[in-house]
Amino acid sequence: MKHRIVVLGAGYAGAYVAGTLARRLSPQDTAITVVNAEPDFVQRLRLHQLAAGQAIEAPQLTDVFAGTGIRLRVARVTAVDPERQVVAVADADRGDELGYDTLVYALGSRVTAHGVPGVTEHAFDVAGRPSALRLRMRLDSLSGRDEGGSVLVIGDGLTGIETATEIAESRRGLSVTLVARGELGTHLSAGARSHLRQACDRLGVTVLEHTEAEAVEATRVLCADGTALASDATVWTAGFEVSPIAAAGGLEVTENGRIVVDRTMRSVSHPNVYAVGDSAYAVGDNGRPLPMSCASAGYTGMQATAAIVGRLTGREIANTKLEYLGNHISLGRRDGILQMVDDEGQAKPKYMGGRKAARIKAGILKMSLWANSHPTFGLPKRKHRLAAAPDASAEKAYPVKKIA
């Protein structure tokens, strides 16, 4: 019987892991299934551009996995039962269960309201393609009015900054306000903070610092200081959370639901489950937890793939880098900031800003799209056969090998 590998999620982490496993493991021994709620690959890092009105590529996953031997199941994951080694899924027609021998959990993250009333009912977000398109429709309706409209972006993290500046540049007739709980750009160096403020001024983005949203209504946002901010479209970017599915299934998770993994991305409670991307609570080489990011998805995906291949085939397990080097922030299409960080996660004094930073960010996104659209990189002929009894005992005979 073939070893069944099920990958939950086909985002930046899941698509890479599935494709690399298909490239490196023999189809005579393995059957790989990818479960994803959407039929296409979502460029999450560009959803603020999609909402602003730009055309963003969304390759069909059937095309992405064509000829790879990977089976695609377009369905929602509703539950995980690691004791029975099954995953419950549901689509528009039915619900059923998929059995697995190795599970890769890559369901990513979603927006969280942090208990603020009215966010679910009245706010927009850019955490998923459907919600970004819903915001786009609202902005279209506002742009068509003679009097324009006001857009409030709540949250001054990377998503909030990119969303506010993108909308301001693309929708010149709209008034855009960015609401920050503290000082804008506190995670950036002094020079980068200055560059960010200049970009907001140039694009006409009003910045309200030390302002906390207490409730969201249909046409306004109520703040903790008692003020009310008028809004024709409120965009909530004030935090992300992971799905509760892992916790409900009995996997060991952190307080916020991320799966606790060892250095090889394997669940510390269930050794045939691996977690990658935003779903994983992984400690980097600097001793600090990796943040939710595309970069972390790449590093955790590489490590999980190396571990799965090593354990299943009885080879050495490559110990890949787990690091976080910095932030790439787009400020519209012609400006950006590259801010590198040190081992403590603090911004280094130097940064890059302007068109060059924007071009580098665009190049990274283009490369990421190509890699996820070609996850097997051509399927080389030579693939590894599985060991007779692939399990954790293989690590005793084949120690972890550290590579650069």
CSV table of C-alpha atoms in Angstrom, one decimal:
chain,number,residue,atom,x,y,z
A,1,MET,CA,0.0,0.0,0.0
A,2,LYS,CA,1.3,3.5,-0.8
A,3,HIS,CA,2.3,5.9,1.9
A,4,ARG,CA,-0.5,8.5,2.0
A,5,ILE,CA,0.7,12.1,2.3
A,6,VAL,CA,-2.0,14.7,2.8
A,7,VAL,CA,-1.2,18.5,2.6
A,8,LEU,CA,-3.8,20.8,4.0
A,9,GLY,CA,-3.6,24.2,2.2
A,10,ALA,CA,-2.0,25.2,-1.1
A,11,GLY,CA,-0.7,28.6,-0.2
A,12,TYR,CA,3.0,29.7,-0.2
A,13,ALA,CA,4.0,26.9,2.2
A,14,GLY,CA,1.6,24.1,1.2
A,15,ALA,CA,2.1,24.3,-2.5
A,16,TYR,CA,5.9,24.2,-2.1
A,17,VAL,CA,5.9,21.3,0.2
A,18,ALA,CA,3.5,19.2,-2.0
A,19,GLY,CA,5.5,19.9,-5.1
A,20,THR,CA,8.8,19.2,-3.6
A,21,LEU,CA,7.6,15.9,-2.1
A,22,ALA,CA,6.3,14.9,-5.5
A,23,ARG,CA,9.6,15.8,-7.1
A,24,ARG,CA,11.7,13.8,-4.5
A,25,LEU,CA,9.6,10.8,-3.6
A,26,SER,CA,8.8,7.9,-5.9
A,27,PRO,CA,5.1,7.7,-7.0
A,28,GLN,CA,5.4,3.9,-6.7
A,29,ASP,CA,5.5,4.3,-2.9
A,30,THR,CA,3.6,7.5,-2.2
A,31,ALA,CA,0.3,9.1,-2.9
A,32,ILE,CA,0.1,12.9,-2.4
A,33,THR,CA,-3.2,14.7,-1.9
A,34,VAL,CA,-3.6,18.5,-1.5
A,35,VAL,CA,-6.7,19.9,0.1
A,36,ASN,CA,-7.5,23.6,-0.5
A,37,ALA,CA,-10.7,25.6,-0.1
A,38,GLU,CA,-10.1,27.7,-3.2
A,39,PRO,CA,-9.5,26.3,-6.8
A,40,ASP,CA,-6.7,28.7,-7.5
A,41,PHE,CA,-3.4,29.8,-6.0
A,42,VAL,CA,-3.9,33.0,-4.0
A,43,GLN,CA,-1.1,35.5,-3.9
A,44,ARG,CA,-1.9,36.7,-0.4
A,45,LEU,CA,1.0,39.2,-0.4
A,46,ARG,CA,-0.8,41.0,-3.2
A,47,LEU,CA,-4.4,41.0,-2.0
A,48,HIS,CA,-4.2,44.6,-1.0
A,49,GLN,CA,-3.4,45.3,-4.7
A,50,LEU,CA,-6.4,43.2,-5.8
A,51,ALA,CA,-8.6,45.2,-3.4
A,52,ALA,CA,-7.3,48.5,-4.8
A,53,GLY,CA,-8.4,47.5,-8.3
A,54,GLN,CA,-5.3,45.9,-9.9
A,55,ALA,CA,-5.2,42.7,-11.9
A,56,ILE,CA,-3.5,39.9,-9.9
A,57,GLU,CA,-2.7,36.5,-11.3
A,58,ALA,CA,-4.4,33.5,-9.7
A,59,PRO,CA,-3.2,30.3,-11.4
A,60,GLN,CA,-5.6,27.4,-11.3
A,61,LEU,CA,-4.4,24.7,-9.0
A,62,THR,CA,-5.4,22.1,-11.5
A,63,ASP,CA,-2.9,23.6,-13.9
A,64,VAL,CA,-0.3,24.1,-11.1
A,65,PHE,CA,-0.4,20.4,-10.2
A,66,ALA,CA,-1.0,19.0,-13.7
A,67,GLY,CA,1.4,16.2,-14.6
A,68,THR,CA,2.8,16.0,-11.1
A,69,GLY,CA,0.8,13.0,-9.8
A,70,ILE,CA,-0.6,15.2,-7.0
A,71,ARG,CA,-4.3,14.8,-6.4
A,72,LEU,CA,-6.2,18.0,-5.7
A,73,ARG,CA,-9.3,18.1,-3.6
A,74,VAL,CA,-11.1,21.5,-3.6
A,75,ALA,CA,-12.8,21.5,-0.2
A,76,ARG,CA,-12.8,23.0,3.2
A,77,VAL,CA,-11.0,21.3,6.1
A,78,THR,CA,-13.6,20.9,8.9
A,79,ALA,CA,-11.7,18.7,11.4
A,80,VAL,CA,-8.5,16.8,12.0
A,81,ASP,CA,-8.4,13.6,14.0
A,82,PRO,CA,-4.7,12.7,14.6
A,83,GLU,CA,-5.6,9.6,16.7
A,84,ARG,CA,-7.5,8.0,13.8
A,85,GLN,CA,-5.2,9.7,11.2
A,86,VAL,CA,-8.1,11.2,9.2
A,87,VAL,CA,-9.1,14.6,8.0
A,88,ALA,CA,-12.7,15.7,7.6
A,89,VAL,CA,-13.4,17.8,4.5
A,90,ALA,CA,-16.5,19.3,3.0
A,91,ASP,CA,-17.4,20.9,-0.4
A,92,ALA,CA,-20.7,22.1,-1.8
A,93,ASP,CA,-21.9,18.6,-2.5
A,94,ARG,CA,-20.7,16.4,0.3
A,95,GLY,CA,-18.4,15.8,3.3
A,96,ASP,CA,-16.1,12.9,3.8
A,97,GLU,CA,-12.9,11.8,5.4
A,98,LEU,CA,-9.3,11.4,4.0
A,99,GLY,CA,-7.0,9.0,5.7
A,100,TYR,CA,-3.3,9.8,5.9
A,101,ASP,CA,0.0,8.4,7.0
A,102,THR,CA,1.8,11.7,7.0
A,103,LEU,CA,-0.1,15.0,7.4
A,104,VAL,CA,1.3,18.5,6.5
A,105,TYR,CA,-0.8,21.2,8.2
A,106,ALA,CA,-0.5,24.4,6.2
A,107,LEU,CA,-3.9,26.2,6.7
A,108,GLY,CA,-2.3,29.6,7.3
A,109,SER,CA,-4.0,32.4,9.2
A,110,ARG,CA,-7.1,34.6,9.0
A,111,VAL,CA,-8.1,38.0,10.3
A,112,THR,CA,-9.1,38.3,13.9
A,113,ALA,CA,-11.4,40.9,15.4
A,114,HIS,CA,-9.8,40.8,18.9
A,115,GLY,CA,-13.2,40.9,20.4
A,116,VAL,CA,-14.0,44.4,18.9
A,117,PRO,CA,-17.8,44.6,18.3
A,118,GLY,CA,-18.9,45.1,14.7
A,119,VAL,CA,-15.8,44.0,12.9
A,120,THR,CA,-17.4,40.8,11.5
A,121,GLU,CA,-20.6,42.6,10.5
A,122,HIS,CA,-19.2,45.9,9.1
A,123,ALA,CA,-15.5,45.7,8.3
A,124,PHE,CA,-13.6,44.6,5.2
A,125,ASP,CA,-10.3,42.8,5.1
A,126,VAL,CA,-7.6,41.6,2.7
A,127,ALA,CA,-6.8,38.2,4.4
A,128,GLY,CA,-8.4,36.2,1.6
A,129,ARG,CA,-9.3,36.5,-2.1
A,130,PRO,CA,-13.1,36.6,-1.6
A,131,SER,CA,-12.9,39.3,1.1
A,132,ALA,CA,-10.4,41.4,-1.0
A,133,LEU,CA,-12.8,41.2,-3.9
A,134,ARG,CA,-15.7,42.3,-1.6
A,135,LEU,CA,-13.6,45.4,-0.6
A,136,ARG,CA,-12.8,46.0,-4.2
A,137,MET,CA,-16.5,46.2,-5.1
A,138,ARG,CA,-17.1,48.6,-2.3
A,139,LEU,CA,-14.3,50.9,-3.4
A,140,ASP,CA,-15.6,50.7,-7.0
A,141,SER,CA,-19.0,52.0,-5.7
A,142,LEU,CA,-17.3,54.8,-3.7
A,143,SER,CA,-15.1,55.8,-6.6
A,144,GLY,CA,-18.2,56.2,-8.8
A,145,ARG,CA,-19.8,58.8,-6.6
A,146,ASP,CA,-19.3,62.5,-7.2
A,147,GLU,CA,-18.5,63.1,-3.5
A,148,GLY,CA,-16.0,60.3,-3.3
A,149,GLY,CA,-15.8,58.5,0.0
A,150,SER,CA,-13.7,57.9,3.1
A,151,VAL,CA,-11.7,54.8,3.8
A,152,LEU,CA,-10.5,53.9,7.3
A,153,VAL,CA,-7.7,51.3,7.6
A,154,ILE,CA,-7.5,50.0,11.1
A,155,GLY,CA,-4.1,48.6,12.1
A,156,ASP,CA,-0.6,49.9,11.4
A,157,GLY,CA,1.3,46.6,10.8
A,158,LEU,CA,2.7,45.7,7.4
A,159,THR,CA,-0.7,44.8,6.0
A,160,GLY,CA,-2.3,48.0,7.2
A,161,ILE,CA,0.5,50.2,5.8
A,162,GLU,CA,0.5,48.5,2.4
A,163,THR,CA,-3.3,48.5,2.2
A,164,ALA,CA,-3.6,52.2,3.0
A,165,THR,CA,-0.9,53.4,0.6
A,166,GLU,CA,-2.1,51.1,-2.2
A,167,ILE,CA,-5.7,52.4,-2.0
A,168,ALA,CA,-4.5,56.0,-1.7
A,169,GLU,CA,-2.4,55.7,-4.8
A,170,SER,CA,-4.9,53.7,-6.9
A,171,ARG,CA,-8.1,55.5,-5.8
A,172,ARG,CA,-7.2,59.2,-5.9
A,173,GLY,CA,-10.8,60.3,-5.3
A,174,LEU,CA,-11.0,58.6,-2.0
A,175,SER,CA,-9.9,59.9,1.4
A,176,VAL,CA,-7.7,57.4,3.2
A,177,THR,CA,-7.0,57.4,6.9
A,178,LEU,CA,-4.6,54.9,8.7
A,179,VAL,CA,-5.4,54.3,12.3
A,180,ALA,CA,-2.4,53.3,14.5
A,181,ARG,CA,-2.6,52.2,18.2
A,182,GLY,CA,0.8,53.7,18.8
A,183,GLU,CA,3.4,55.6,16.9
A,184,LEU,CA,3.5,54.8,13.2
A,185,GLY,CA,6.3,52.5,12.2
A,186,THR,CA,7.6,51.7,15.6
A,187,HIS,CA,9.1,48.4,14.3
A,188,LEU,CA,11.2,50.4,11.7
A,189,SER,CA,14.5,52.3,12.0
A,190,ALA,CA,14.4,56.1,12.4
A,191,GLY,CA,15.2,56.6,8.8
A,192,ALA,CA,12.6,54.2,7.6
A,193,ARG,CA,9.9,55.8,9.8
A,194,SER,CA,10.7,59.1,8.3
A,195,HIS,CA,10.4,57.7,4.8
A,196,LEU,CA,7.1,56.1,5.7
A,197,ARG,CA,5.7,59.4,6.9
A,198,GLN,CA,6.8,61.2,3.8
A,199,ALA,CA,5.2,58.5,1.7
A,200,CYS,CA,1.9,58.9,3.5
A,201,ASP,CA,2.1,62.7,3.1
A,202,ARG,CA,2.8,62.3,-0.6
A,203,LEU,CA,-0.1,59.9,-1.1
A,204,GLY,CA,-2.5,62.0,1.0
A,205,VAL,CA,-2.9,59.3,3.7
A,206,THR,CA,-4.0,60.8,7.0
A,207,VAL,CA,-2.3,59.0,10.0
A,208,LEU,CA,-4.0,59.0,13.4
A,209,GLU,CA,-1.6,57.7,16.0
A,210,HIS,CA,-2.3,56.5,19.5
A,211,THR,CA,-5.9,55.8,18.5
A,212,GLU,CA,-7.6,52.5,19.4
A,213,ALA,CA,-10.8,51.3,17.7
A,214,GLU,CA,-13.4,50.2,20.2
A,215,ALA,CA,-16.3,49.4,17.9
A,216,VAL,CA,-17.1,49.3,14.2
A,217,GLU,CA,-20.4,50.4,12.9
A,218,ALA,CA,-21.8,50.6,9.3
A,219,THR,CA,-20.7,54.3,8.8
A,220,ARG,CA,-18.3,55.0,11.5
A,221,VAL,CA,-15.7,53.7,14.0
A,222,LEU,CA,-15.9,54.5,17.7
A,223,CYS,CA,-12.6,55.0,19.4
A,224,ALA,CA,-11.5,54.4,23.0
A,225,ASP,CA,-11.0,58.1,23.6
A,226,GLY,CA,-14.7,58.8,22.8
A,227,THR,CA,-14.3,60.1,19.3
A,228,ALA,CA,-16.1,58.8,16.3
A,229,LEU,CA,-14.5,58.5,12.8
A,230,ALA,CA,-16.8,58.6,9.8
A,231,SER,CA,-16.1,55.8,7.3
A,232,ASP,CA,-17.7,54.6,4.1
A,233,ALA,CA,-15.4,51.5,4.1
A,234,THR,CA,-13.6,50.3,7.2
A,235,VAL,CA,-10.7,47.9,6.5
A,236,TRP,CA,-9.6,45.8,9.4
A,237,THR,CA,-5.9,44.8,9.4
A,238,ALA,CA,-5.4,44.8,13.2
A,239,GLY,CA,-4.3,41.2,13.6
A,240,PHE,CA,-4.4,37.6,12.4
A,241,GLU,CA,-5.1,34.3,14.0
A,242,VAL,CA,-4.9,30.6,13.0
A,243,SER,CA,-7.8,28.2,12.6
A,244,PRO,CA,-9.0,26.4,15.8
A,245,ILE,CA,-9.0,23.1,13.9
A,246,ALA,CA,-5.6,21.9,15.2
A,247,ALA,CA,-6.5,22.7,18.8
A,248,ALA,CA,-9.9,21.0,18.5
A,249,GLY,CA,-8.2,17.9,17.1
A,250,GLY,CA,-6.0,17.5,20.1
A,251,LEU,CA,-2.6,18.6,18.7
A,252,GLU,CA,-0.4,20.4,21.1
A,253,VAL,CA,-0.8,24.1,20.4
A,254,THR,CA,0.1,27.5,21.8
A,255,GLU,CA,-2.4,29.8,23.5
A,256,ASN,CA,-3.2,31.3,20.1
A,257,GLY,CA,-3.6,27.9,18.4
A,258,ARG,CA,-0.4,27.5,16.5
A,259,ILE,CA,1.0,24.0,16.4
A,260,VAL,CA,4.0,23.4,18.6
A,261,VAL,CA,6.7,21.8,16.4
A,262,ASP,CA,10.3,20.6,16.9
A,263,ARG,CA,13.3,21.8,14.9
A,264,THR,CA,12.1,19.7,11.9
A,265,MET,CA,8.6,21.1,11.9
A,266,ARG,CA,7.1,17.9,13.3
A,267,SER,CA,4.4,18.1,15.9
A,268,VAL,CA,5.7,17.5,19.4
A,269,SER,CA,2.5,15.6,20.3
A,270,HIS,CA,1.9,13.7,17.1
A,271,PRO,CA,5.0,12.6,15.1
A,272,ASN,CA,3.3,11.9,11.8
A,273,VAL,CA,2.0,15.5,11.7
A,274,TYR,CA,4.1,18.4,10.4
A,275,ALA,CA,3.1,22.1,10.5
A,276,VAL,CA,4.4,24.8,8.2
A,277,GLY,CA,3.8,28.5,7.6
A,278,ASP,CA,1.6,30.6,9.9
A,279,SER,CA,0.1,27.5,11.5
A,280,ALA,CA,3.5,26.4,13.0
A,281,TYR,CA,5.0,27.7,16.2
A,282,ALA,CA,8.6,27.3,15.2
A,283,VAL,CA,11.6,28.7,17.0
A,284,GLY,CA,14.2,30.2,14.6
A,285,ASP,CA,18.0,29.9,14.8
A,286,ASN,CA,18.1,33.1,16.9
A,287,GLY,CA,16.0,31.4,19.6
A,288,ARG,CA,12.9,33.5,18.8
A,289,PRO,CA,9.6,32.3,17.4
A,290,LEU,CA,9.4,32.9,13.6
A,291,PRO,CA,6.7,35.5,12.8
A,292,MET,CA,3.8,34.9,10.5
A,293,SER,CA,5.2,35.8,7.1
A,294,CYS,CA,5.9,34.5,3.6
A,295,ALA,CA,9.6,34.2,4.4
A,296,SER,CA,8.7,31.9,7.4
A,297,ALA,CA,6.5,29.9,5.2
A,298,GLY,CA,9.4,29.2,2.9
A,299,TYR,CA,11.9,28.3,5.6
A,300,THR,CA,9.5,26.1,7.5
A,301,GLY,CA,8.3,24.4,4.3
A,302,MET,CA,11.9,23.6,3.3
A,303,GLN,CA,12.7,22.1,6.7
A,304,ALA,CA,9.5,20.0,6.8
A,305,THR,CA,10.1,18.7,3.3
A,306,ALA,CA,13.7,17.7,4.2
A,307,ALA,CA,12.5,16.0,7.4
A,308,ILE,CA,9.7,14.1,5.7
A,309,VAL,CA,12.0,12.9,2.8
A,310,GLY,CA,14.7,11.9,5.3
A,311,ARG,CA,12.5,10.0,7.6
A,312,LEU,CA,10.6,8.2,4.8
A,313,THR,CA,13.6,7.2,2.9
A,314,GLY,CA,16.1,6.5,5.7
A,315,ARG,CA,18.4,9.4,4.7
A,316,GLU,CA,20.0,12.1,6.6
A,317,ILE,CA,17.7,14.9,7.6
A,318,ALA,CA,18.9,18.2,6.3
A,319,ASN,CA,18.8,20.9,9.0
A,320,THR,CA,17.9,24.0,6.9
A,321,LYS,CA,18.1,27.6,8.1
A,322,LEU,CA,15.3,29.1,10.2
A,323,GLU,CA,15.9,32.8,10.1
A,324,TYR,CA,14.0,36.1,9.7
A,325,LEU,CA,16.1,38.8,8.0
A,326,GLY,CA,13.7,41.7,7.6
A,327,ASN,CA,10.6,43.3,6.1
A,328,HIS,CA,9.7,44.3,2.6
A,329,ILE,CA,7.0,46.9,2.6
A,330,SER,CA,5.3,48.2,-0.6
A,331,LEU,CA,4.1,51.8,-0.5
A,332,GLY,CA,2.1,51.8,-3.7
A,333,ARG,CA,3.7,50.6,-7.0
A,334,ARG,CA,6.6,53.1,-7.1
A,335,ASP,CA,7.8,53.2,-3.5
A,336,GLY,CA,8.8,50.8,-0.8
A,337,ILE,CA,10.9,50.1,2.2
A,338,LEU,CA,13.4,47.2,2.8
A,339,GLN,CA,14.1,47.0,6.6
A,340,MET,CA,16.6,44.4,7.8
A,341,VAL,CA,16.5,43.2,11.4
A,342,ASP,CA,19.1,41.8,13.8
A,343,ASP,CA,19.1,38.5,15.7
A,344,GLU,CA,16.8,40.1,18.3
A,345,GLY,CA,14.2,41.0,15.7
A,346,GLN,CA,15.0,44.7,16.1
A,347,ALA,CA,15.4,47.0,13.1
A,348,LYS,CA,18.9,47.7,11.9
A,349,PRO,CA,19.8,51.4,11.5
A,350,LYS,CA,20.2,51.2,7.7
A,351,TYR,CA,17.3,50.7,5.3
A,352,MET,CA,16.5,51.0,1.6
A,353,GLY,CA,13.6,53.1,0.4
A,354,GLY,CA,12.1,54.4,-2.8
A,355,ARG,CA,11.8,52.9,-6.3
A,356,LYS,CA,14.7,50.4,-5.9
A,357,ALA,CA,13.0,48.9,-2.8
A,358,ALA,CA,9.7,48.7,-4.7
A,359,ARG,CA,11.4,46.9,-7.6
A,360,ILE,CA,13.1,44.4,-5.3
A,361,LYS,CA,9.8,43.7,-3.6
A,362,ALA,CA,8.1,43.2,-7.0
A,363,GLY,CA,10.9,40.9,-8.0
A,364,ILE,CA,10.5,38.8,-4.9
A,365,LEU,CA,6.8,38.5,-5.5
A,366,LYS,CA,7.3,37.6,-9.1
A,367,MET,CA,9.8,34.9,-8.2
A,368,SER,CA,7.5,33.5,-5.5
A,369,LEU,CA,4.6,33.3,-8.0
A,370,TRP,CA,6.7,31.4,-10.5
A,371,ALA,CA,8.0,29.0,-7.9
A,372,ASN,CA,4.5,28.2,-6.6
A,373,SER,CA,3.1,27.9,-10.1
A,374,HIS,CA,5.8,25.3,-10.9
A,375,PRO,CA,6.1,23.5,-7.6
A,376,THR,CA,7.9,20.4,-8.9
A,377,PHE,CA,10.4,22.3,-11.1
A,378,GLY,CA,10.1,19.8,-13.9
A,379,LEU,CA,9.9,16.5,-12.0
A,380,PRO,CA,13.3,15.0,-12.5
A,381,LYS,CA,13.4,11.3,-13.3
A,382,ARG,CA,15.3,10.1,-10.3
A,383,LYS,CA,13.2,9.9,-7.2
A,384,HIS,CA,13.8,8.3,-3.8
A,385,ARG,CA,12.1,5.1,-2.9
A,386,LEU,CA,10.7,4.7,0.6
A,387,ALA,CA,12.6,2.7,3.3
A,388,ALA,CA,11.0,-0.6,4.4
A,389,ALA,CA,9.8,0.9,7.6
A,390,PRO,CA,10.0,4.7,7.6
A,391,ASP,CA,9.5,6.0,11.2
A,392,ALA,CA,11.2,8.0,13.9
A,393,SER,CA,13.7,5.3,14.5
A,394,ALA,CA,15.5,6.2,11.2
A,395,GLU,CA,16.9,9.3,13.0
A,396,LYS,CA,19.0,7.1,15.2
A,397,ALA,CA,20.8,5.6,12.3
A,398,TYR,CA,20.7,8.8,10.1
A,399,PRO,CA,21.5,11.8,12.2
A,400,VAL,CA,20.3,15.3,11.4
A,401,LYS,CA,22.8,17.1,9.1
A,402,LYS,CA,23.1,20.8,9.3
A,403,ILE,CA,23.4,22.7,6.0
A,404,ALA,CA,23.7,26.3,5.1
